Amino acid sequence: PYPLCALAVSDERPEATKAERSTSEDELYKWFIQRSRANLNIVFCMSPIGKLFQNSVRMYPSLVNCTTIKWFSEWPATALREVAAQFLSEISFDEPSHTESLATVFTRAHTSVSATASKMALEVKRFTYVTPTSYLALVTGYREMLKNKRKRDFNECQHIDFGVEQD
């Protein structure tokens, strides 16, 4: 056996004894490999967008032929709304209903852009990918923009107050 596997193989000795298998080094190594093949799962994530995916599939066809591919579907509108509401819950608004209203606006924007992208793919044969990551970028971008605008407004109010106090 290889030196790197020696520790893993030695850990198999009690299991092999329980299973009434031979505890010789070669047998332990074979049993370790057999159990590893049976129990090893690898998660390999790759975006299907762009040339990298196409080139990888061409160079390594077993990525498609010898694997289980899980294509993730779009998030339902309720999930989009809940995610937006959770992200926006950290912001204080004058009216508590603003959080839900904004979450609904973000959800409608994302679903309409996604529908338009699908329509564009059918009619113009141009693919635009609208992903959950782009939705999260929309919500976090709004949150950051609002924080920056509030900070700027606060600073401007302080400048005005300071100027009025000096006069």
PDB file of C-alpha atoms in Angstrom:
ATOM      1  CA  PRO A   1       0.000   0.000   0.000  1.00  0.00           C
ATOM      2  CA  TYR A   2       0.912   3.629  -0.468  1.00  0.00           C
ATOM      3  CA  PRO A   3       2.345   5.458   2.569  1.00  0.00           C
ATOM      4  CA  LEU A   4      -0.436   8.059   2.521  1.00  0.00           C
ATOM      5  CA  CYS A   5      -3.040   5.347   2.952  1.00  0.00           C
ATOM      6  CA  ALA A   6      -1.192   3.572   5.773  1.00  0.00           C
ATOM      7  CA  LEU A   7      -3.002   5.512   8.490  1.00  0.00           C
ATOM      8  CA  ALA A   8      -6.421   4.971   6.889  1.00  0.00           C
ATOM      9  CA  VAL A   9      -5.688   1.287   6.387  1.00  0.00           C
ATOM     10  CA  SER A  10      -4.591   0.888  10.007  1.00  0.00           C
ATOM     11  CA  ASP A  11      -7.883   2.471  11.081  1.00  0.00           C
ATOM     12  CA  GLU A  12      -9.667  -0.314   9.178  1.00  0.00           C
ATOM     13  CA  ARG A  13      -8.119  -3.048  11.340  1.00  0.00           C
ATOM     14  CA  PRO A  14     -10.823  -3.004  14.099  1.00  0.00           C
ATOM     15  CA  GLU A  15     -13.590  -2.944  11.466  1.00  0.00           C
ATOM     16  CA  ALA A  16     -11.987  -5.817   9.587  1.00  0.00           C
ATOM     17  CA  THR A  17     -11.686  -7.811  12.799  1.00  0.00           C
ATOM     18  CA  LYS A  18     -15.383  -7.249  13.534  1.00  0.00           C
ATOM     19  CA  ALA A  19     -16.266  -8.357  10.006  1.00  0.00           C
ATOM     20  CA  GLU A  20     -14.032 -11.427  10.467  1.00  0.00           C
ATOM     21  CA  ARG A  21     -11.817 -10.478   7.546  1.00  0.00           C
ATOM     22  CA  SER A  22      -8.098 -11.017   7.217  1.00  0.00           C
ATOM     23  CA  THR A  23      -6.027  -8.252   8.839  1.00  0.00           C
ATOM     24  CA  SER A  24      -2.969  -8.555   6.627  1.00  0.00           C
ATOM     25  CA  GLU A  25      -1.756  -5.280   5.109  1.00  0.00           C
ATOM     26  CA  ASP A  26      -2.748  -6.247   1.563  1.00  0.00           C
ATOM     27  CA  GLU A  27      -6.217  -7.408   2.584  1.00  0.00           C
ATOM     28  CA  LEU A  28      -6.792  -4.313   4.697  1.00  0.00           C
ATOM     29  CA  TYR A  29      -5.723  -2.124   1.782  1.00  0.00           C
ATOM     30  CA  LYS A  30      -8.080  -3.946  -0.620  1.00  0.00           C
ATOM     31  CA  TRP A  31     -10.935  -3.678   1.860  1.00  0.00           C
ATOM     32  CA  PHE A  32     -10.195   0.026   2.396  1.00  0.00           C
ATOM     33  CA  ILE A  33     -10.279   0.676  -1.370  1.00  0.00           C
ATOM     34  CA  GLN A  34     -13.488  -1.336  -1.739  1.00  0.00           C
ATOM     35  CA  ARG A  35     -15.228   0.576   1.064  1.00  0.00           C
ATOM     36  CA  SER A  36     -13.910   3.916  -0.227  1.00  0.00           C
ATOM     37  CA  ARG A  37     -15.295   3.273  -3.700  1.00  0.00           C
ATOM     38  CA  ALA A  38     -18.646   2.255  -2.258  1.00  0.00           C
ATOM     39  CA  ASN A  39     -18.957   5.237   0.105  1.00  0.00           C
ATOM     40  CA  LEU A  40     -17.089   8.100  -1.549  1.00  0.00           C
ATOM     41  CA  ASN A  41     -19.202  10.913  -2.965  1.00  0.00           C
ATOM     42  CA  ILE A  42     -17.706  13.975  -4.586  1.00  0.00           C
ATOM     43  CA  VAL A  43     -19.625  17.169  -5.198  1.00  0.00           C
ATOM     44  CA  PHE A  44     -18.229  19.096  -8.133  1.00  0.00           C
ATOM     45  CA  CYS A  45     -20.020  22.333  -8.935  1.00  0.00           C
ATOM     46  CA  MET A  46     -19.590  24.211 -12.168  1.00  0.00           C
ATOM     47  CA  SER A  47     -21.584  26.903 -13.881  1.00  0.00           C
ATOM     48  CA  PRO A  48     -22.919  25.873 -17.286  1.00  0.00           C
ATOM     49  CA  ILE A  49     -22.369  29.433 -18.508  1.00  0.00           C
ATOM     50  CA  GLY A  50     -19.414  30.203 -20.743  1.00  0.00           C
ATOM     51  CA  LYS A  51     -16.571  28.472 -22.505  1.00  0.00           C
ATOM     52  CA  LEU A  52     -15.014  26.927 -19.381  1.00  0.00           C
ATOM     53  CA  PHE A  53     -17.850  24.428 -19.016  1.00  0.00           C
ATOM     54  CA  GLN A  54     -17.892  23.584 -22.724  1.00  0.00           C
ATOM     55  CA  ASN A  55     -14.119  23.085 -22.853  1.00  0.00           C
ATOM     56  CA  SER A  56     -14.131  20.980 -19.684  1.00  0.00           C
ATOM     57  CA  VAL A  57     -16.822  18.681 -21.076  1.00  0.00           C
ATOM     58  CA  ARG A  58     -14.902  18.315 -24.332  1.00  0.00           C
ATOM     59  CA  MET A  59     -11.620  17.567 -22.565  1.00  0.00           C
ATOM     60  CA  TYR A  60     -13.143  15.330 -19.856  1.00  0.00           C
ATOM     61  CA  PRO A  61     -16.233  13.605 -21.245  1.00  0.00           C
ATOM     62  CA  SER A  62     -16.581  11.494 -18.110  1.00  0.00           C
ATOM     63  CA  LEU A  63     -17.769  14.667 -16.336  1.00  0.00           C
ATOM     64  CA  VAL A  64     -21.032  14.062 -18.181  1.00  0.00           C
ATOM     65  CA  ASN A  65     -20.942  10.340 -18.905  1.00  0.00           C
ATOM     66  CA  CYS A  66     -19.981   8.992 -15.469  1.00  0.00           C
ATOM     67  CA  THR A  67     -21.690  11.418 -13.131  1.00  0.00           C
ATOM     68  CA  THR A  68     -25.092  12.393 -11.886  1.00  0.00           C
ATOM     69  CA  ILE A  69     -25.876  15.912 -12.952  1.00  0.00           C
ATOM     70  CA  LYS A  70     -28.264  17.930 -10.837  1.00  0.00           C
ATOM     71  CA  TRP A  71     -29.580  21.005 -12.595  1.00  0.00           C
ATOM     72  CA  PHE A  72     -30.976  23.424 -10.066  1.00  0.00           C
ATOM     73  CA  SER A  73     -34.331  24.900 -10.887  1.00  0.00           C
ATOM     74  CA  GLU A  74     -35.464  28.447 -10.332  1.00  0.00           C
ATOM     75  CA  TRP A  75     -36.477  29.575  -6.874  1.00  0.00           C
ATOM     76  CA  PRO A  76     -40.232  29.895  -6.345  1.00  0.00           C
ATOM     77  CA  ALA A  77     -41.626  33.380  -5.764  1.00  0.00           C
ATOM     78  CA  THR A  78     -42.332  32.652  -2.081  1.00  0.00           C
ATOM     79  CA  ALA A  79     -38.684  31.715  -1.510  1.00  0.00           C
ATOM     80  CA  LEU A  80     -37.508  34.862  -3.292  1.00  0.00           C
ATOM     81  CA  ARG A  81     -39.799  36.991  -1.150  1.00  0.00           C
ATOM     82  CA  GLU A  82     -38.664  35.312   2.073  1.00  0.00           C
ATOM     83  CA  VAL A  83     -34.981  35.749   1.216  1.00  0.00           C
ATOM     84  CA  ALA A  84     -35.481  39.431   0.406  1.00  0.00           C
ATOM     85  CA  ALA A  85     -37.513  39.971   3.585  1.00  0.00           C
ATOM     86  CA  GLN A  86     -34.745  38.330   5.635  1.00  0.00           C
ATOM     87  CA  PHE A  87     -32.057  40.523   4.068  1.00  0.00           C
ATOM     88  CA  LEU A  88     -34.176  43.652   4.483  1.00  0.00           C
ATOM     89  CA  SER A  89     -35.127  42.873   8.091  1.00  0.00           C
ATOM     90  CA  GLU A  90     -31.784  44.347   9.181  1.00  0.00           C
ATOM     91  CA  ILE A  91     -32.864  47.769   7.870  1.00  0.00           C
ATOM     92  CA  SER A  92     -35.111  50.026   9.926  1.00  0.00           C
ATOM     93  CA  PHE A  93     -37.940  51.646   7.992  1.00  0.00           C
ATOM     94  CA  ASP A  94     -40.502  54.218   9.117  1.00  0.00           C
ATOM     95  CA  GLU A  95     -43.256  51.732   8.296  1.00  0.00           C
ATOM     96  CA  PRO A  96     -42.803  47.988   8.967  1.00  0.00           C
ATOM     97  CA  SER A  97     -44.831  47.236   5.834  1.00  0.00           C
ATOM     98  CA  HIS A  98     -42.024  48.693   3.684  1.00  0.00           C
ATOM     99  CA  THR A  99     -39.963  45.531   4.197  1.00  0.00           C
ATOM    100  CA  GLU A 100     -42.685  43.314   2.721  1.00  0.00           C
ATOM    101  CA  SER A 101     -43.421  45.797  -0.060  1.00  0.00           C
ATOM    102  CA  LEU A 102     -39.770  45.943  -1.098  1.00  0.00           C
ATOM    103  CA  ALA A 103     -39.483  42.156  -0.925  1.00  0.00           C
ATOM    104  CA  THR A 104     -42.479  41.914  -3.260  1.00  0.00           C
ATOM    105  CA  VAL A 105     -40.943  44.447  -5.657  1.00  0.00           C
ATOM    106  CA  PHE A 106     -37.653  42.522  -5.758  1.00  0.00           C
ATOM    107  CA  THR A 107     -39.524  39.268  -6.342  1.00  0.00           C
ATOM    108  CA  ARG A 108     -41.573  40.709  -9.194  1.00  0.00           C
ATOM    109  CA  ALA A 109     -38.500  42.290 -10.769  1.00  0.00           C
ATOM    110  CA  HIS A 110     -36.550  39.032 -10.646  1.00  0.00           C
ATOM    111  CA  THR A 111     -39.382  36.881 -11.987  1.00  0.00           C
ATOM    112  CA  SER A 112     -40.179  39.329 -14.799  1.00  0.00           C
ATOM    113  CA  VAL A 113     -36.517  39.555 -15.823  1.00  0.00           C
ATOM    114  CA  SER A 114     -36.303  35.762 -15.757  1.00  0.00           C
ATOM    115  CA  ALA A 115     -39.446  35.447 -17.905  1.00  0.00           C
ATOM    116  CA  THR A 116     -38.125  38.041 -20.347  1.00  0.00           C
ATOM    117  CA  ALA A 117     -34.780  36.219 -20.556  1.00  0.00           C
ATOM    118  CA  SER A 118     -36.582  32.971 -21.395  1.00  0.00           C
ATOM    119  CA  LYS A 119     -38.671  34.750 -24.030  1.00  0.00           C
ATOM    120  CA  MET A 120     -35.554  36.347 -25.504  1.00  0.00           C
ATOM    121  CA  ALA A 121     -33.842  32.949 -25.680  1.00  0.00           C
ATOM    122  CA  LEU A 122     -36.755  31.552 -27.683  1.00  0.00           C
ATOM    123  CA  GLU A 123     -37.283  34.498 -30.005  1.00  0.00           C
ATOM    124  CA  VAL A 124     -33.816  35.922 -30.547  1.00  0.00           C
ATOM    125  CA  LYS A 125     -31.732  32.862 -29.604  1.00  0.00           C
ATOM    126  CA  ARG A 126     -29.767  35.002 -27.182  1.00  0.00           C
ATOM    127  CA  PHE A 127     -29.248  33.528 -23.738  1.00  0.00           C
ATOM    128  CA  THR A 128     -29.199  35.657 -20.634  1.00  0.00           C
ATOM    129  CA  TYR A 129     -28.884  33.778 -17.377  1.00  0.00           C
ATOM    130  CA  VAL A 130     -30.830  35.045 -14.378  1.00  0.00           C
ATOM    131  CA  THR A 131     -29.619  33.160 -11.332  1.00  0.00           C
ATOM    132  CA  PRO A 132     -30.288  33.196  -7.597  1.00  0.00           C
ATOM    133  CA  THR A 133     -26.870  34.808  -7.251  1.00  0.00           C
ATOM    134  CA  SER A 134     -28.019  37.760  -9.353  1.00  0.00           C
ATOM    135  CA  TYR A 135     -31.097  38.058  -7.128  1.00  0.00           C
ATOM    136  CA  LEU A 136     -28.956  38.100  -4.001  1.00  0.00           C
ATOM    137  CA  ALA A 137     -26.737  40.731  -5.643  1.00  0.00           C
ATOM    138  CA  LEU A 138     -29.836  42.857  -6.314  1.00  0.00           C
ATOM    139  CA  VAL A 139     -31.029  42.683  -2.708  1.00  0.00           C
ATOM    140  CA  THR A 140     -27.612  43.203  -1.109  1.00  0.00           C
ATOM    141  CA  GLY A 141     -26.829  45.982  -3.590  1.00  0.00           C
ATOM    142  CA  TYR A 142     -30.023  47.779  -2.616  1.00  0.00           C
ATOM    143  CA  ARG A 143     -29.223  47.340   1.062  1.00  0.00           C
ATOM    144  CA  GLU A 144     -25.721  48.792   0.612  1.00  0.00           C
ATOM    145  CA  MET A 145     -26.968  51.648  -1.556  1.00  0.00           C
ATOM    146  CA  LEU A 146     -29.616  52.574   1.025  1.00  0.00           C
ATOM    147  CA  LYS A 147     -27.028  52.481   3.805  1.00  0.00           C
ATOM    148  CA  ASN A 148     -24.702  54.773   1.829  1.00  0.00           C
ATOM    149  CA  LYS A 149     -27.515  57.190   0.920  1.00  0.00           C
ATOM    150  CA  ARG A 150     -28.661  57.393   4.543  1.00  0.00           C
ATOM    151  CA  LYS A 151     -25.108  58.052   5.685  1.00  0.00           C
ATOM    152  CA  ARG A 152     -24.678  60.764   3.052  1.00  0.00           C
ATOM    153  CA  ASP A 153     -27.996  62.389   3.991  1.00  0.00           C
ATOM    154  CA  PHE A 154     -27.068  62.308   7.673  1.00  0.00           C
ATOM    155  CA  ASN A 155     -23.719  63.984   6.943  1.00  0.00           C
ATOM    156  CA  GLU A 156     -25.398  66.659   4.796  1.00  0.00           C
ATOM    157  CA  CYS A 157     -27.947  67.358   7.550  1.00  0.00           C
ATOM    158  CA  GLN A 158     -25.125  67.750  10.036  1.00  0.00           C
ATOM    159  CA  HIS A 159     -23.352  70.193   7.699  1.00  0.00           C
ATOM    160  CA  ILE A 160     -26.552  72.220   7.370  1.00  0.00           C
ATOM    161  CA  ASP A 161     -27.133  72.153  11.158  1.00  0.00           C
ATOM    162  CA  PHE A 162     -23.539  73.199  11.801  1.00  0.00           C
ATOM    163  CA  GLY A 163     -23.849  76.039   9.276  1.00  0.00           C
ATOM    164  CA  VAL A 164     -27.101  77.292  10.832  1.00  0.00           C
ATOM    165  CA  GLU A 165     -25.542  77.221  14.316  1.00  0.00           C
ATOM    166  CA  GLN A 166     -22.595  79.371  13.174  1.00  0.00           C
ATOM    167  CA  ASP A 167     -24.851  82.096  11.724  1.00  0.00           C
TER     168      ASP A 167
END
